[in-house]
PDB file of C-alpha atoms in Angstrom:
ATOM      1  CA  UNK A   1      13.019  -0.213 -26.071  1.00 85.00           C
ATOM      2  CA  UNK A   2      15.867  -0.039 -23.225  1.00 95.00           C
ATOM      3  CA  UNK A   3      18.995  -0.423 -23.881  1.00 95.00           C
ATOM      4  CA  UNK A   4      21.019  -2.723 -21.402  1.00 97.00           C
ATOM      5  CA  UNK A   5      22.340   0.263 -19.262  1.00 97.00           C
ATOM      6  CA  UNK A   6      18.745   1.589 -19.069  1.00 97.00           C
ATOM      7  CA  UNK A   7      17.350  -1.878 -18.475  1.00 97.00           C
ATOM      8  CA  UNK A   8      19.656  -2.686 -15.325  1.00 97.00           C
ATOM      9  CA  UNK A   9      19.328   0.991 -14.423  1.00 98.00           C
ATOM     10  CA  UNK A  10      15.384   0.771 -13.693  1.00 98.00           C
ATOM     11  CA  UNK A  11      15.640  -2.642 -12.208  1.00 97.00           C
ATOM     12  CA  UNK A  12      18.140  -1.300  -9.720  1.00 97.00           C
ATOM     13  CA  UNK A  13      16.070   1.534  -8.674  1.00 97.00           C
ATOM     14  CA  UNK A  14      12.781  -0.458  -8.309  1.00 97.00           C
ATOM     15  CA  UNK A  15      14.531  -3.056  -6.552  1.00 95.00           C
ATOM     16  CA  UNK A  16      16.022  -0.030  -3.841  1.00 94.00           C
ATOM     17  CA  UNK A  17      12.134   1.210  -4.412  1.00 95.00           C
ATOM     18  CA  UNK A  18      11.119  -2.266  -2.663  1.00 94.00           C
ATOM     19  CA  UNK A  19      13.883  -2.983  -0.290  1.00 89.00           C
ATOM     20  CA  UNK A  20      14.735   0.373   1.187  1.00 79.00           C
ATOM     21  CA  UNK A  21      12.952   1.919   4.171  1.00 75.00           C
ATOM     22  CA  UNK A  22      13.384   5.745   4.926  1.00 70.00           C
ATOM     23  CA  UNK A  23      12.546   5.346   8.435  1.00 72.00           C
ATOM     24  CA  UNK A  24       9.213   3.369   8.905  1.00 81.00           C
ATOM     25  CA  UNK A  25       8.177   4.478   5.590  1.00 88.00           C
ATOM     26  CA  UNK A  26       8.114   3.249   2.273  1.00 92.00           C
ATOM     27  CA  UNK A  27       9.412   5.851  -0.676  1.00 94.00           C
ATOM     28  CA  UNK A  28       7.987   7.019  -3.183  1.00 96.00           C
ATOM     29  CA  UNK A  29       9.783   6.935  -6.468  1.00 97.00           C
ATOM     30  CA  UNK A  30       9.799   9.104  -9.320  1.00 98.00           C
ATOM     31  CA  UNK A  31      10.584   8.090 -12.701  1.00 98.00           C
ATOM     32  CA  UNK A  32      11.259  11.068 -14.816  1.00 98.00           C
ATOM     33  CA  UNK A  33      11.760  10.256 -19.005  1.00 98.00           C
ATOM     34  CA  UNK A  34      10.973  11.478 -22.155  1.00 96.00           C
ATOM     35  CA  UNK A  35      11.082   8.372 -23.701  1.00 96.00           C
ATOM     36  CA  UNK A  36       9.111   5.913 -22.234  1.00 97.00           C
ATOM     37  CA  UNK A  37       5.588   5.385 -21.368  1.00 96.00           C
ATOM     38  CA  UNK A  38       4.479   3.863 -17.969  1.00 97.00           C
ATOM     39  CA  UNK A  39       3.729   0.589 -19.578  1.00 97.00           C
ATOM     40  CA  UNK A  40       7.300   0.119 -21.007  1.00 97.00           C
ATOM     41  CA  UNK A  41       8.205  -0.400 -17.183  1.00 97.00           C
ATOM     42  CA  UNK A  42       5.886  -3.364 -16.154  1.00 96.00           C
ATOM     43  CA  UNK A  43       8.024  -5.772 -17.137  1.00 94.00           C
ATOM     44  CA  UNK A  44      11.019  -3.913 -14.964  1.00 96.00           C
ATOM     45  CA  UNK A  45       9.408  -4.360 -11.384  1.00 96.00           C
ATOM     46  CA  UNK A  46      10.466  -6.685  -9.492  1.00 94.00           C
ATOM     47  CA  UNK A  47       8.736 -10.247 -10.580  1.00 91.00           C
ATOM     48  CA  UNK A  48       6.980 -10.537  -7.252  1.00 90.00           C
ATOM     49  CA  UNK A  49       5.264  -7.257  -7.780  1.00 94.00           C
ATOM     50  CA  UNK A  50       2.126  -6.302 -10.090  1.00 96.00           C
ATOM     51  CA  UNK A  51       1.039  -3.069 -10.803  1.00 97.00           C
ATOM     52  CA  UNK A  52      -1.960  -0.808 -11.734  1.00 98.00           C
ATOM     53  CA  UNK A  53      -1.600   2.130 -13.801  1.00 98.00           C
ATOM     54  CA  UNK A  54      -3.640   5.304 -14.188  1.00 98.00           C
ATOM     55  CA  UNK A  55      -2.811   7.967 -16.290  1.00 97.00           C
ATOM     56  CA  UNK A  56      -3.815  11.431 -15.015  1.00 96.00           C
ATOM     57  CA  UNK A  57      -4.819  14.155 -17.253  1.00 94.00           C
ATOM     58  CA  UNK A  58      -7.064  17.189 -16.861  1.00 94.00           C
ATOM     59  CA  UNK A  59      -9.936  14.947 -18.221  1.00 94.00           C
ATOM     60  CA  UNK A  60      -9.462  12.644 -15.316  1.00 91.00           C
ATOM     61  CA  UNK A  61     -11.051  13.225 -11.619  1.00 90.00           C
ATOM     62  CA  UNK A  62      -8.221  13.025  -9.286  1.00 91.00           C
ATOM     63  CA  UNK A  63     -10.829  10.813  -6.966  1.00 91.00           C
ATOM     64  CA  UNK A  64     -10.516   8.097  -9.678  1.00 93.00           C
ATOM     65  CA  UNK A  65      -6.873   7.831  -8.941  1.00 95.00           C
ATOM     66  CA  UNK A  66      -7.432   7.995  -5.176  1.00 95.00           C
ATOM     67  CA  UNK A  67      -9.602   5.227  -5.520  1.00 93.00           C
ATOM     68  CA  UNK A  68      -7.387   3.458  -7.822  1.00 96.00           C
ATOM     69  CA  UNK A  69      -4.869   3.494  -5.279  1.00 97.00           C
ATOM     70  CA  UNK A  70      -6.803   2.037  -2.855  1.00 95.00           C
ATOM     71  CA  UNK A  71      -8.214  -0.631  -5.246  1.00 96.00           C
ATOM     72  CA  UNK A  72      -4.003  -1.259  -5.978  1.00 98.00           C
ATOM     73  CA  UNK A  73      -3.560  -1.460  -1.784  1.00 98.00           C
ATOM     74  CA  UNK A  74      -6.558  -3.921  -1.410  1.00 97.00           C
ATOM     75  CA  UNK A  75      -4.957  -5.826  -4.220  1.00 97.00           C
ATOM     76  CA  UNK A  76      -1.420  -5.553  -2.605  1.00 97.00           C
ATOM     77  CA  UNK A  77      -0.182  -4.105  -6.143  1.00 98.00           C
ATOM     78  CA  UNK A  78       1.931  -1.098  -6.735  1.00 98.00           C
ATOM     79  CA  UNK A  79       0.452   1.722  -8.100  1.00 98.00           C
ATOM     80  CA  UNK A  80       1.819   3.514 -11.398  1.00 98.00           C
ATOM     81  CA  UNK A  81       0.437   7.253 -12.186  1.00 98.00           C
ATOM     82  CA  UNK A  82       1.550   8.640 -15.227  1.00 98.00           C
ATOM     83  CA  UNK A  83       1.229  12.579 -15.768  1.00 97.00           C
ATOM     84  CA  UNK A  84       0.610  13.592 -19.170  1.00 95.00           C
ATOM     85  CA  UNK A  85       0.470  17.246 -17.900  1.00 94.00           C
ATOM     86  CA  UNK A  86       1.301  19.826 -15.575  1.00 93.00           C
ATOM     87  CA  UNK A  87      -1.809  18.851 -13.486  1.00 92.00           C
ATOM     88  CA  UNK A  88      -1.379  17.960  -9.937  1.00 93.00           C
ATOM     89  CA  UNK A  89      -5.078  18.204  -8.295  1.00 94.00           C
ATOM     90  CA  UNK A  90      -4.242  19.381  -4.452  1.00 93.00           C
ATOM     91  CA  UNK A  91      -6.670  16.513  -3.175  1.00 93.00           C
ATOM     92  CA  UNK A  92      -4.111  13.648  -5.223  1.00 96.00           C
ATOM     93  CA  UNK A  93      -1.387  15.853  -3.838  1.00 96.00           C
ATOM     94  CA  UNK A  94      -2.736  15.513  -0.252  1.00 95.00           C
ATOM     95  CA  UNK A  95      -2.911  12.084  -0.370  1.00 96.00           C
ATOM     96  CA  UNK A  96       0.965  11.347  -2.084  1.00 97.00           C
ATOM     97  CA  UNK A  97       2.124  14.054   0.892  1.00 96.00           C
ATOM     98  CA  UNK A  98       0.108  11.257   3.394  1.00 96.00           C
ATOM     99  CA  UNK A  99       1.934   8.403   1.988  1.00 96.00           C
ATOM    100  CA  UNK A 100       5.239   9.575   1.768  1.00 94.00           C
ATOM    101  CA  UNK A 101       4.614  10.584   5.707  1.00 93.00           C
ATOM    102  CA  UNK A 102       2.666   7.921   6.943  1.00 94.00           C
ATOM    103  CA  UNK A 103       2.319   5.132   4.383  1.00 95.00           C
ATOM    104  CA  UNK A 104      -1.304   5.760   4.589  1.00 96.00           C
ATOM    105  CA  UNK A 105      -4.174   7.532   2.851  1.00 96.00           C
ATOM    106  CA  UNK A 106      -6.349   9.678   4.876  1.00 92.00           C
ATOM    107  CA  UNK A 107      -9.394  10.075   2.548  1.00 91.00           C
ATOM    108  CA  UNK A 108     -12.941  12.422   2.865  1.00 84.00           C
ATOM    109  CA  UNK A 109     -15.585  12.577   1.607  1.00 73.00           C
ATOM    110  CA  UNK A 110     -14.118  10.853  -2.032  1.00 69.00           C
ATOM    111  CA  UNK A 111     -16.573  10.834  -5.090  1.00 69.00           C
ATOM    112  CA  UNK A 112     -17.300   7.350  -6.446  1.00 63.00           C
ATOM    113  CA  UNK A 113     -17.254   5.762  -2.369  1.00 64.00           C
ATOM    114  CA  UNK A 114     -19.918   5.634  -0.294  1.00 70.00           C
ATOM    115  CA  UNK A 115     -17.474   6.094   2.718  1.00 69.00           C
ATOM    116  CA  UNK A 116     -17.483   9.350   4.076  1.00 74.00           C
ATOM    117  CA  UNK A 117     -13.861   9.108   5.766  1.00 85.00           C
ATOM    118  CA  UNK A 118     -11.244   5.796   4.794  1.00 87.00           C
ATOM    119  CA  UNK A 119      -7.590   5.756   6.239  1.00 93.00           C
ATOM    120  CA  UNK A 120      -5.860   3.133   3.993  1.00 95.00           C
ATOM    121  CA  UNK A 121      -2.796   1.968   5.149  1.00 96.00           C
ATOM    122  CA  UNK A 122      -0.398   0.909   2.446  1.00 97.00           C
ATOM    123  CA  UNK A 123       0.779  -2.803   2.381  1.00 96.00           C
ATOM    124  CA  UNK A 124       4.218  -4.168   3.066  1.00 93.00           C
ATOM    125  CA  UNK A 125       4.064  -5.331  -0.813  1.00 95.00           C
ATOM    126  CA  UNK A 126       2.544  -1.933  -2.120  1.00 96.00           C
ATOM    127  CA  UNK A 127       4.632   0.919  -3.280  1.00 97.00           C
ATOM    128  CA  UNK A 128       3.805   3.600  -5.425  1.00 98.00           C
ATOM    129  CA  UNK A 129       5.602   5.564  -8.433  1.00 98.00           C
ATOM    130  CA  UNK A 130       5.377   8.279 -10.824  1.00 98.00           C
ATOM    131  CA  UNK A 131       5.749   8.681 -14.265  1.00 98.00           C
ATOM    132  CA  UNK A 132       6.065  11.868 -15.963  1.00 97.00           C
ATOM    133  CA  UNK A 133       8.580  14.048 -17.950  1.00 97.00           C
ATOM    134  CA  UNK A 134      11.480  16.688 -16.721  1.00 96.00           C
ATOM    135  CA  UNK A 135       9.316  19.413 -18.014  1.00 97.00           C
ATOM    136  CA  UNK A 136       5.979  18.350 -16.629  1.00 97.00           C
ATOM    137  CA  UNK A 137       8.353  17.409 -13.291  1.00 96.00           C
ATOM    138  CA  UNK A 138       9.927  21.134 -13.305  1.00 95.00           C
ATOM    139  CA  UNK A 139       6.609  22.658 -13.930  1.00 96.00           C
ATOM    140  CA  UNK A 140       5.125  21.221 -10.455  1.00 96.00           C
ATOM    141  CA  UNK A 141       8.113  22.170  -8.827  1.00 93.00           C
ATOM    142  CA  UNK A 142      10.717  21.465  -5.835  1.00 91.00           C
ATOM    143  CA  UNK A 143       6.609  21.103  -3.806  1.00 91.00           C
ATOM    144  CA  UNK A 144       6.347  18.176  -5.821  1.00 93.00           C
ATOM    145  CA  UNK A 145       9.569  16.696  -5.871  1.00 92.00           C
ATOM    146  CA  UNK A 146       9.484  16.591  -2.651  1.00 93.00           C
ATOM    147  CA  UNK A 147       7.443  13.964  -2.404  1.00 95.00           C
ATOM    148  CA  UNK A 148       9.831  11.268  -3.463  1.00 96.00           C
ATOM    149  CA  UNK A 149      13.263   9.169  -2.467  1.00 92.00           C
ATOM    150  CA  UNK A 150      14.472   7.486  -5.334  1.00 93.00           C
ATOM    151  CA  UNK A 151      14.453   9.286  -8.585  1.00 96.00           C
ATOM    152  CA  UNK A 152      14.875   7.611 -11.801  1.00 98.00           C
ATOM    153  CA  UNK A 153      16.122   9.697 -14.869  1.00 97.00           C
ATOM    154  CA  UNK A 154      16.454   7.920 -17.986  1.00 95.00           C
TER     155      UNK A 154
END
């Protein structure tokens, strides 16, 4: 449960999440906690917004969230992955450096499509965040963090 401070705290940085441009791209944001789960934060986006969430773990193909993401695009949804572990596959890493460059996902040769090569640009309404812990966040490193604008520690 959030307490008011953390309640008006995430609104405010998915709110500057949907508004804010850096350039002619959208952010990506990065919500580090130890706390909460990625479902706890569904009802924090802002009301015009859904979202799908996947949940990567080393059990997971990194294609499946690839294609999740481009189910959440077609959809006009944001897109919530939650890391459970250290485990950043460099193919889902490829694609988050593509969006937070381009807004688009440059995608070969992905198991589960029968496309050999998709560029999926990322709607107006789409934006897409991480969920994971400080340790997890440390463990990928400064590479990783990178990736993001807004970062959300509560």
């Amino acid at each position: 449960m959030f307490s008011e401070e953390e309640q008006i705290k995430t609104i405010t940085f998915f709110q500057a999440l949907d508004n804010v441009l850096n350039g002619q791209n959208f952010d990506l944001g990065l919500v580090v906690t130890n706390r909460f789960k990625a479902e706890d934060f569904l009802g924090l986006i802002p009301p015009k917004a859904t979202a799908d969430i996947f949940t990567l773990t080393t059990k997971e193909h990194p294609d499946d969230a690839i294609l999740q993401i481009v189910e959440s695009f077609k959809s006009n949804k944001w897109f919530i992955l939650e890391l459970q572990e250290s485990y950043m596959p460099s193919q889902l890493y490829g694609q988050l450096r593509s969006l937070s460059v381009s807004n688009r996902l440059d995608i070969q040769n992905l198991l589960g499509s029968d496309e050999k090569e998709m560029i999926v640009e990322q709607p107006k309404e789409s934006r897409v965040v991480v969920i994971t812990t400080n340790e997890i966040a440390e463990k990928l490193g400064n590479q990783f963090k990178g990736l993001f604008g807004p970062v959300l520690n509560i």
